[in-house]
PDB file of C-alpha atoms in Angstrom:
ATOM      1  CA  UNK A   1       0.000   0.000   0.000  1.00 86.00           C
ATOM      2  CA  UNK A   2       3.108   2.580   0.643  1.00 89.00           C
ATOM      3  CA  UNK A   3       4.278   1.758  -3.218  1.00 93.00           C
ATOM      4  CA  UNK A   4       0.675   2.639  -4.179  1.00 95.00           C
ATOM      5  CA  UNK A   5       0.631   6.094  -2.243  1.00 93.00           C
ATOM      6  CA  UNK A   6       4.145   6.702  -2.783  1.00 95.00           C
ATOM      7  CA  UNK A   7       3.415   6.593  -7.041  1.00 96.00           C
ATOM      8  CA  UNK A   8       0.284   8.626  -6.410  1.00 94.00           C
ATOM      9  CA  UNK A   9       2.804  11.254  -4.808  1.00 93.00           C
ATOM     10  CA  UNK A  10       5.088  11.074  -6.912  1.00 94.00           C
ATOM     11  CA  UNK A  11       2.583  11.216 -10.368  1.00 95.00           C
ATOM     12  CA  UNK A  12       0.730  14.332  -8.472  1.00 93.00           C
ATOM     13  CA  UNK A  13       3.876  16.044  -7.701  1.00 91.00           C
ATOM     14  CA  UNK A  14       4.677  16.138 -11.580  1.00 90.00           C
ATOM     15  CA  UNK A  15       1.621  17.777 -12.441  1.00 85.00           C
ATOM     16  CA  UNK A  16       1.229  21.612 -11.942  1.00 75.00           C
ATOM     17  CA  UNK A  17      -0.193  20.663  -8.663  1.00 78.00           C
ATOM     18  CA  UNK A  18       1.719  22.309  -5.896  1.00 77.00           C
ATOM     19  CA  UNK A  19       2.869  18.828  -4.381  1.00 79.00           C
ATOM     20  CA  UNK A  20       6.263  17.429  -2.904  1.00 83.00           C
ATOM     21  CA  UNK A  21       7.119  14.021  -3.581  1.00 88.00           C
ATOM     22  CA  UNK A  22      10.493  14.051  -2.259  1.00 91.00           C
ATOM     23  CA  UNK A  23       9.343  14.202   1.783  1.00 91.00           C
ATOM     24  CA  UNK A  24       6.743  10.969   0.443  1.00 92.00           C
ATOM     25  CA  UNK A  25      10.437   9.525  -1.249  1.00 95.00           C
ATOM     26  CA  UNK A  26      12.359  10.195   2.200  1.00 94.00           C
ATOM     27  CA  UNK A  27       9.390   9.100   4.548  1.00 94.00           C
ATOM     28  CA  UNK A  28       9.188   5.801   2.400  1.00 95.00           C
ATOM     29  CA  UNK A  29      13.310   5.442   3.020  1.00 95.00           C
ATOM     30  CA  UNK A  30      12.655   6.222   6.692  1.00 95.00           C
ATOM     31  CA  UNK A  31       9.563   3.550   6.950  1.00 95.00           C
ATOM     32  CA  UNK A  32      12.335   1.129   5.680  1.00 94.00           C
ATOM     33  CA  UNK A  33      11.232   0.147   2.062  1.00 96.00           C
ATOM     34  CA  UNK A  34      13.876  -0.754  -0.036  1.00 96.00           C
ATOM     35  CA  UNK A  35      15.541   1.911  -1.493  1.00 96.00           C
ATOM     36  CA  UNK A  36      14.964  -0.298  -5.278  1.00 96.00           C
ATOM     37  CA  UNK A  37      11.415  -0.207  -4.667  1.00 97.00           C
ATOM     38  CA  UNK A  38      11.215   3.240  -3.820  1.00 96.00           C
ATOM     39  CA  UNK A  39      13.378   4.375  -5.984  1.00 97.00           C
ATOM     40  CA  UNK A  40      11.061   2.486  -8.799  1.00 97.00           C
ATOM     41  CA  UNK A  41       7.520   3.370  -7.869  1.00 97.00           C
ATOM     42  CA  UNK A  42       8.703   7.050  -7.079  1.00 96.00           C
ATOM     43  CA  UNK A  43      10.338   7.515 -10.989  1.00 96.00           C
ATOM     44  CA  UNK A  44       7.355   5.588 -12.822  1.00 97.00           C
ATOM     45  CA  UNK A  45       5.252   8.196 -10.960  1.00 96.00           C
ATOM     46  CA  UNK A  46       7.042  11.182 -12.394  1.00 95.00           C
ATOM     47  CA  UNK A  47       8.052  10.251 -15.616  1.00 96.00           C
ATOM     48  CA  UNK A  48       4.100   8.820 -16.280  1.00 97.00           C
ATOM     49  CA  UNK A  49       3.102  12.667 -14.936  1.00 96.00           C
ATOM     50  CA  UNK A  50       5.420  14.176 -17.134  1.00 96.00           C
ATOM     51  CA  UNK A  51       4.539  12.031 -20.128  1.00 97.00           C
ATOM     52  CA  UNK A  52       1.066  13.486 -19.671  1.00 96.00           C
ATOM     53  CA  UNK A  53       2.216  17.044 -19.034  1.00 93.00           C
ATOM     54  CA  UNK A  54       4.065  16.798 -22.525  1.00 95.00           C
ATOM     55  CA  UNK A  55       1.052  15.481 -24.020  1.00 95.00           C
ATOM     56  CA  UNK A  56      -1.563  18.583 -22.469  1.00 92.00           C
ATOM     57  CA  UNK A  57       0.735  20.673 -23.993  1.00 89.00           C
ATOM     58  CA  UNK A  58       0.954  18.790 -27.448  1.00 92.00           C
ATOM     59  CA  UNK A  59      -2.447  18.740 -27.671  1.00 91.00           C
ATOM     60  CA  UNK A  60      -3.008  22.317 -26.362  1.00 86.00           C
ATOM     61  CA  UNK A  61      -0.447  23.753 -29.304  1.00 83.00           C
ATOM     62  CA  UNK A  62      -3.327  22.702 -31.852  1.00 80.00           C
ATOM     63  CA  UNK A  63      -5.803  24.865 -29.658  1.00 79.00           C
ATOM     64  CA  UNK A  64      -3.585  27.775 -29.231  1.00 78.00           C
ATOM     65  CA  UNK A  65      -1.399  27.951 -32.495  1.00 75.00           C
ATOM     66  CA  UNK A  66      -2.907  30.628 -34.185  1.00 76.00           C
ATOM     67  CA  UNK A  67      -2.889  32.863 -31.217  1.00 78.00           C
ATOM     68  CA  UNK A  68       0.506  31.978 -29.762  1.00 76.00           C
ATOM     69  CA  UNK A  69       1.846  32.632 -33.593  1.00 79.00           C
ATOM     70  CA  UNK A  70      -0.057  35.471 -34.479  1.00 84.00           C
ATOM     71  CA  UNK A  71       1.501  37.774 -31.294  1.00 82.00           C
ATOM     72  CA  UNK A  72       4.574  38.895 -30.894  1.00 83.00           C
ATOM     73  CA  UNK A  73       5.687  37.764 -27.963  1.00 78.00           C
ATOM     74  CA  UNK A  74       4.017  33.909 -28.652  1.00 76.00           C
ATOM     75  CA  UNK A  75       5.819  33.723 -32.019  1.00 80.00           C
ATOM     76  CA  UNK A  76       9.250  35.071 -29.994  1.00 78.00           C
ATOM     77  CA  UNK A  77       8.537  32.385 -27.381  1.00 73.00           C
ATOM     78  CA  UNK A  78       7.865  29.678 -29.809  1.00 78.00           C
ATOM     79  CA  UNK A  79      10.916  30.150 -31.671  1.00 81.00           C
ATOM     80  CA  UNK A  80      12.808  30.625 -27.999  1.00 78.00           C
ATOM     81  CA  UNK A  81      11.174  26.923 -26.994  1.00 80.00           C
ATOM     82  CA  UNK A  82      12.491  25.416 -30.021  1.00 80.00           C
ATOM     83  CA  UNK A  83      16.231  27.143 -30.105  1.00 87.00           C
ATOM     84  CA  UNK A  84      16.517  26.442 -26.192  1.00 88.00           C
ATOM     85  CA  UNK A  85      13.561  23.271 -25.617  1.00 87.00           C
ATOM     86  CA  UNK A  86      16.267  20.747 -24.852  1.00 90.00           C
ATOM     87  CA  UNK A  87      18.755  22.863 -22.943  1.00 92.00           C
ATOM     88  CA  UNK A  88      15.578  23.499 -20.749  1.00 89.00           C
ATOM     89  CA  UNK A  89      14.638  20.493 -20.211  1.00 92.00           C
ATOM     90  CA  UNK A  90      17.639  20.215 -17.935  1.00 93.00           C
ATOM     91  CA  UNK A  91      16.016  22.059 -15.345  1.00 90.00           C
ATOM     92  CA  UNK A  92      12.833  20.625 -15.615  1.00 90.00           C
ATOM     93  CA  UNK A  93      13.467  18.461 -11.794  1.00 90.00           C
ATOM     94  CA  UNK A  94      13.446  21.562  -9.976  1.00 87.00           C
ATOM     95  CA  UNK A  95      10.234  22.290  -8.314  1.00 80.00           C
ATOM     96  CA  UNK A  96       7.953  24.901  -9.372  1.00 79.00           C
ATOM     97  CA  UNK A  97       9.756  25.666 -12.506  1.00 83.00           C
ATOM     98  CA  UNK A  98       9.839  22.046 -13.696  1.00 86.00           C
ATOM     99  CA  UNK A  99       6.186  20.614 -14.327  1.00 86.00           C
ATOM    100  CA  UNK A 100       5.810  24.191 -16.628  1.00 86.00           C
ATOM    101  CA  UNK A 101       8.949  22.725 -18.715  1.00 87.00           C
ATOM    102  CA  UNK A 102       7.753  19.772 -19.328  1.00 91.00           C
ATOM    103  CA  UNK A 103       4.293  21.218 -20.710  1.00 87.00           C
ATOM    104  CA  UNK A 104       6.372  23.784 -23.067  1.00 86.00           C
ATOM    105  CA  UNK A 105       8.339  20.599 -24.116  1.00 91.00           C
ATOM    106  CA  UNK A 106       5.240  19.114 -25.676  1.00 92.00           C
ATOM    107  CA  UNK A 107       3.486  22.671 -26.977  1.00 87.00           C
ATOM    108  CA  UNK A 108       6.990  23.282 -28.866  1.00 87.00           C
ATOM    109  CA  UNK A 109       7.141  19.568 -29.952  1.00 90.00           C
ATOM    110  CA  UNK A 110      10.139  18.254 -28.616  1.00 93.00           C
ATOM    111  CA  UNK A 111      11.083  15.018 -29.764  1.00 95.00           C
ATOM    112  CA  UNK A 112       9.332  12.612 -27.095  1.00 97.00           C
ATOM    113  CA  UNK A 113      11.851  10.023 -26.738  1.00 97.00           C
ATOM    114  CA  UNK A 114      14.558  12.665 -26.169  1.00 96.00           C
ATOM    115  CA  UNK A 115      12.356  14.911 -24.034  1.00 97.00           C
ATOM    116  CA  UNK A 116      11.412  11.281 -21.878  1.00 97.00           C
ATOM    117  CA  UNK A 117      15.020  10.698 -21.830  1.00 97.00           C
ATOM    118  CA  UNK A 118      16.293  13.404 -20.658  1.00 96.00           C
ATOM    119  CA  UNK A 119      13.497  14.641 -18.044  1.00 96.00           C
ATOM    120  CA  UNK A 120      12.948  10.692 -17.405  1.00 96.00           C
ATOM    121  CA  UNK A 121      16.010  10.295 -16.343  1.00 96.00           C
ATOM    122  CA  UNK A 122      17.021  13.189 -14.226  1.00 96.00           C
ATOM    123  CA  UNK A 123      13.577  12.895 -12.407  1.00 94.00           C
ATOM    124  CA  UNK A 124      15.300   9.308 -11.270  1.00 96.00           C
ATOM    125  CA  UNK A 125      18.662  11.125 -11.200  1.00 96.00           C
ATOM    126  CA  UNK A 126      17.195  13.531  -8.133  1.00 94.00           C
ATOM    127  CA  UNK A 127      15.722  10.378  -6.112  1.00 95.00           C
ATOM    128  CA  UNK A 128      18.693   8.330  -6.662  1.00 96.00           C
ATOM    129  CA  UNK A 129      20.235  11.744  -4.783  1.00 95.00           C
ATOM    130  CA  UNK A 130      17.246  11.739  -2.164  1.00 93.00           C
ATOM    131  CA  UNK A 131      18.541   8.244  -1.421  1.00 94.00           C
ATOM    132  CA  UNK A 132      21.817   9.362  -0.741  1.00 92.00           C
ATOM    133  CA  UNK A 133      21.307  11.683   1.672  1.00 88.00           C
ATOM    134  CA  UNK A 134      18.773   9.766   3.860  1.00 82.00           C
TER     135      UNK A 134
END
């Protein structure tokens, strides 16, 4: 039952919810589950979340293309998103600034499999830290 809760954290705290998976990651350490299992249930969480944040925002481009290209400032951004999408995708763990990332990633059509394996893996990247500091 702690894997279950411990994926629902960690899938909520990749949406634009204001959540925190890490203290969930930690307290699951501290309640001795194995750091494998944690470490597991905790990533497929976040990278499922941020699969579907790429995907709102893929879907969302179709809705808001004309407008976003017809401005100024949404044809500057667009163009911004592509030049600088993957570079920014290296920041997309941090909280607050991340789960937006990950949404642009998808509106500016990143590849997927390079925007899942890059935000993929340092999503498991800052657990597999978590796990070193508990």
């Amino acid at each position: 039952m702690a894997e279950v809760a411990l994926f629902i954290s960690a899938f909520l705290a990749a949406t634009i919810l204001p959540f925190s998976s890490e203290a969930a990651f930690v307290v699951a350490l501290q309640n001795n589950m194995p750091v494998a299992e944690a470490l597991f249930f905790a990533s497929t969480g976040n990278i499922l979340a941020i699969i579907v944040n790429y995907y709102l925002g893929y879907f969302l481009y179709t809705k808001t293309k004309k407008k976003l290209l017809h401005s100024k400032m949404g044809r500057h951004s667009y163009l911004l998103g592509h030049k600088y999408g993957y570079l920014a995708l290296l920041l997309s763990w941090l909280p607050l600034i991340g789960d937006p990332i990950t949404i642009v990633a998808g509106l500016v059509r990143l590849k997927f499999v390079w925007f899942v394996v890059v935000a993929g893996s340092l999503r498991v990247g800052r657990y597999y830290f978590l796990t070193l500091m508990v």
